[in-house]
Amino acid sequence: MKKLNLPLSAEQRDSLKAGEMVLLSGVMYTARDAAHKRLIEMLDRGETLPLPLVDQTIYYVGPTPAPQGHVYGSAGPTTSMRMDGFVKMTFEQGIVAMIGKGDRSDYVADLCREYGGAYLLSIGGASAMISNQVKTCEVVAYEDLGTESVKKLYVEDLRVIVGIDTKGQVFQKREIEKYRRA
């Protein structure tokens, strides 16, 4: 299994292959639909975004509150298709990878190829386990959104599967079933 540090370099992104399992360590940001909507509204108004997006990875997650003694609550991925309308904007702002769960609209693979980005699959149903990989968490924007605020996370060995690589190759559902049975 490949271990990569965030932020991902262009060479690292280009080395990813659809279906490959990867362990990620480093800084990533969280954002779901409400935060994406605010980001696009800020861009439409010509405002500076409240976080750096160039070369960053966004994890589509809205964690539960952290239990006592923990950095982060349950951290299962949210359905990525809800963010499909924001993918082009985030790529244009410099995002290089997205992490979530589920299928994407067909055009997302084309956008990954065009912008050299990747879509990574986190494991749904393993949110308590995933939270153990979060070592630090800091709210960086939209605190009023609660669990959907934008957070800066530092993760260690977050396991993901490459869902769409930079060539636009898509990991097929039948292949995912092999991992569920393993």
Short mmCIF file of C-alpha atoms in Angstrom, two decimals:
data_model
loop_
_atom_site.label_atom_id
_atom_site.label_comp_id
_atom_site.label_asym_id
_atom_site.label_seq_id
_atom_site.Cartn_x
_atom_site.Cartn_y
_atom_site.Cartn_z
CA MET A 1 0.00 0.00 0.00
CA LYS A 2 1.29 3.42 -1.01
CA LYS A 3 1.88 6.01 1.75
CA LEU A 4 1.65 9.65 0.67
CA ASN A 5 2.05 12.95 2.47
CA LEU A 6 -0.30 15.86 1.94
CA PRO A 7 -0.30 18.15 0.10
CA LEU A 8 0.06 15.84 -2.89
CA SER A 9 2.58 16.83 -5.53
CA ALA A 10 1.69 16.62 -9.22
CA GLU A 11 3.99 13.61 -9.49
CA GLN A 12 2.21 11.84 -6.62
CA ARG A 13 -1.22 12.57 -8.10
CA ASP A 14 -0.16 11.31 -11.50
CA SER A 15 1.10 8.08 -9.93
CA LEU A 16 -2.34 7.24 -8.50
CA LYS A 17 -4.30 4.51 -10.25
CA ALA A 18 -8.05 3.95 -9.97
CA GLY A 19 -8.66 1.16 -7.45
CA GLU A 20 -5.36 1.60 -5.62
CA MET A 21 -5.39 1.79 -1.80
CA VAL A 22 -3.42 4.67 -0.28
CA LEU A 23 -2.57 5.91 3.21
CA LEU A 24 -2.60 9.71 3.52
CA SER A 25 -0.86 11.78 6.20
CA GLY A 26 -0.78 15.55 6.48
CA VAL A 27 -3.11 18.53 6.28
CA MET A 28 -6.49 18.48 4.57
CA TYR A 29 -9.61 20.62 4.81
CA THR A 30 -13.22 19.61 5.40
CA ALA A 31 -16.15 21.07 3.49
CA ARG A 32 -19.65 19.97 2.62
CA ASP A 33 -22.45 21.52 0.58
CA ALA A 34 -23.18 24.54 2.82
CA ALA A 35 -19.50 25.53 2.96
CA HIS A 36 -19.04 25.01 -0.79
CA LYS A 37 -22.04 27.24 -1.43
CA ARG A 38 -20.51 30.00 0.70
CA LEU A 39 -17.15 29.66 -1.03
CA ILE A 40 -18.73 30.08 -4.46
CA GLU A 41 -20.75 33.08 -3.22
CA MET A 42 -17.54 34.71 -1.97
CA LEU A 43 -15.86 34.13 -5.34
CA ASP A 44 -18.89 35.57 -7.14
CA ARG A 45 -18.51 38.72 -5.00
CA GLY A 46 -14.77 38.90 -5.75
CA GLU A 47 -13.82 38.23 -2.13
CA THR A 48 -10.75 36.39 -0.88
CA LEU A 49 -11.48 32.89 0.36
CA PRO A 50 -10.90 32.18 4.08
CA LEU A 51 -8.61 29.21 3.43
CA PRO A 52 -5.87 28.25 0.99
CA LEU A 53 -7.08 25.91 -1.73
CA VAL A 54 -4.02 25.64 -3.98
CA ASP A 55 -2.62 22.08 -3.83
CA GLN A 56 -5.06 21.11 -1.07
CA THR A 57 -7.34 18.14 -0.46
CA ILE A 58 -10.97 18.51 0.63
CA TYR A 59 -12.65 15.82 2.70
CA TYR A 60 -16.44 15.83 2.36
CA VAL A 61 -17.27 15.23 6.03
CA GLY A 62 -19.36 16.75 8.78
CA PRO A 63 -18.07 15.13 11.96
CA THR A 64 -20.04 14.61 15.11
CA PRO A 65 -18.84 16.55 18.15
CA ALA A 66 -15.64 15.12 19.62
CA PRO A 67 -16.13 12.90 22.66
CA GLN A 68 -14.16 13.84 25.77
CA GLY A 69 -10.48 13.05 25.28
CA HIS A 70 -10.72 12.91 21.48
CA VAL A 71 -9.66 15.42 18.83
CA TYR A 72 -12.56 14.65 16.48
CA GLY A 73 -15.91 12.94 16.49
CA SER A 74 -17.08 10.25 14.10
CA ALA A 75 -15.75 11.23 10.69
CA GLY A 76 -17.48 9.20 8.01
CA PRO A 77 -17.54 10.64 4.50
CA THR A 78 -20.67 12.21 3.10
CA THR A 79 -22.18 11.43 -0.30
CA SER A 80 -19.89 13.13 -2.79
CA MET A 81 -22.40 13.55 -5.61
CA ARG A 82 -23.93 16.42 -3.61
CA MET A 83 -20.73 18.39 -4.27
CA ASP A 84 -20.51 17.63 -8.01
CA GLY A 85 -21.73 21.11 -8.95
CA PHE A 86 -18.77 22.61 -7.05
CA VAL A 87 -15.98 20.40 -8.44
CA LYS A 88 -15.02 22.69 -11.33
CA MET A 89 -14.88 25.71 -9.01
CA THR A 90 -12.68 23.91 -6.49
CA PHE A 91 -10.33 22.65 -9.21
CA GLU A 92 -10.14 26.18 -10.64
CA GLN A 93 -9.15 27.40 -7.15
CA GLY A 94 -6.35 24.84 -6.98
CA ILE A 95 -7.79 21.83 -5.13
CA VAL A 96 -5.98 18.66 -6.22
CA ALA A 97 -8.02 15.92 -4.51
CA MET A 98 -11.43 15.29 -2.97
CA ILE A 99 -12.33 12.59 -0.48
CA GLY A 100 -15.86 11.28 -0.03
CA LYS A 101 -18.06 8.29 -0.70
CA GLY A 102 -20.13 7.06 -3.58
CA ASP A 103 -20.35 7.58 -7.29
CA ARG A 104 -19.82 10.90 -9.04
CA SER A 105 -21.53 12.38 -12.07
CA ASP A 106 -19.87 11.31 -15.33
CA TYR A 107 -18.41 14.77 -15.93
CA VAL A 108 -16.35 14.63 -12.70
CA ALA A 109 -13.98 12.08 -14.28
CA ASP A 110 -13.54 14.50 -17.20
CA LEU A 111 -12.78 17.34 -14.75
CA CYS A 112 -10.23 15.15 -12.91
CA ARG A 113 -8.47 14.52 -16.23
CA GLU A 114 -8.66 18.18 -17.30
CA TYR A 115 -7.33 19.60 -14.01
CA GLY A 116 -5.04 16.72 -12.98
CA GLY A 117 -7.06 16.05 -9.84
CA ALA A 118 -8.23 12.90 -8.10
CA TYR A 119 -11.31 11.65 -6.28
CA LEU A 120 -10.53 9.41 -3.33
CA LEU A 121 -13.00 7.12 -1.61
CA SER A 122 -13.15 6.93 2.13
CA ILE A 123 -14.80 4.01 3.81
CA GLY A 124 -18.44 4.65 4.69
CA GLY A 125 -19.63 3.03 7.91
CA ALA A 126 -16.21 3.30 9.54
CA SER A 127 -16.56 6.82 10.91
CA ALA A 128 -15.44 6.03 14.47
CA MET A 129 -12.32 4.29 13.15
CA ILE A 130 -11.55 7.15 10.74
CA SER A 131 -11.72 9.68 13.58
CA ASN A 132 -8.71 7.94 15.14
CA GLN A 133 -6.61 9.08 12.15
CA VAL A 134 -7.42 12.76 12.88
CA LYS A 135 -4.64 14.12 15.09
CA THR A 136 -5.52 17.84 15.10
CA CYS A 137 -8.60 19.84 14.12
CA GLU A 138 -9.03 23.61 13.80
CA VAL A 139 -12.10 25.49 12.54
CA VAL A 140 -10.92 27.89 9.80
CA ALA A 141 -14.20 29.20 8.36
CA TYR A 142 -17.98 29.34 8.86
CA GLU A 143 -18.04 28.35 12.53
CA ASP A 144 -21.78 29.09 12.51
CA LEU A 145 -22.28 25.99 10.34
CA GLY A 146 -21.33 23.76 13.28
CA THR A 147 -20.31 20.32 12.08
CA GLU A 148 -20.35 21.62 8.49
CA SER A 149 -17.84 24.41 9.20
CA VAL A 150 -14.59 24.28 7.27
CA LYS A 151 -11.91 22.62 9.36
CA LYS A 152 -8.19 22.11 8.92
CA LEU A 153 -7.27 18.56 9.88
CA TYR A 154 -3.97 16.84 10.36
CA VAL A 155 -4.40 13.13 9.66
CA GLU A 156 -2.09 10.14 9.92
CA ASP A 157 -2.51 7.09 7.72
CA LEU A 158 -6.04 7.84 6.54
CA ARG A 159 -6.92 4.88 4.30
CA VAL A 160 -8.54 5.76 0.98
CA ILE A 161 -9.15 4.09 -2.37
CA VAL A 162 -8.51 6.01 -5.59
CA GLY A 163 -12.00 6.40 -7.07
CA ILE A 164 -11.03 8.53 -10.08
CA ASP A 165 -7.43 9.10 -11.08
CA THR A 166 -5.90 12.05 -12.96
CA LYS A 167 -6.39 10.23 -16.26
CA GLY A 168 -10.14 10.08 -15.63
CA GLN A 169 -10.15 6.32 -14.99
CA VAL A 170 -12.99 5.33 -12.64
CA PHE A 171 -12.85 2.57 -10.03
CA GLN A 172 -15.84 0.36 -10.79
CA LYS A 173 -18.48 -0.66 -8.25
CA ARG A 174 -17.82 -4.35 -8.78
CA GLU A 175 -14.26 -3.78 -7.59
CA ILE A 176 -15.49 -2.08 -4.42
CA GLU A 177 -17.40 -5.23 -3.52
CA LYS A 178 -14.10 -7.13 -3.37
CA TYR A 179 -12.87 -4.79 -0.61
CA ARG A 180 -16.12 -5.15 1.34
CA ARG A 181 -15.74 -8.93 1.35
CA ALA A 182 -12.04 -8.87 2.24
#
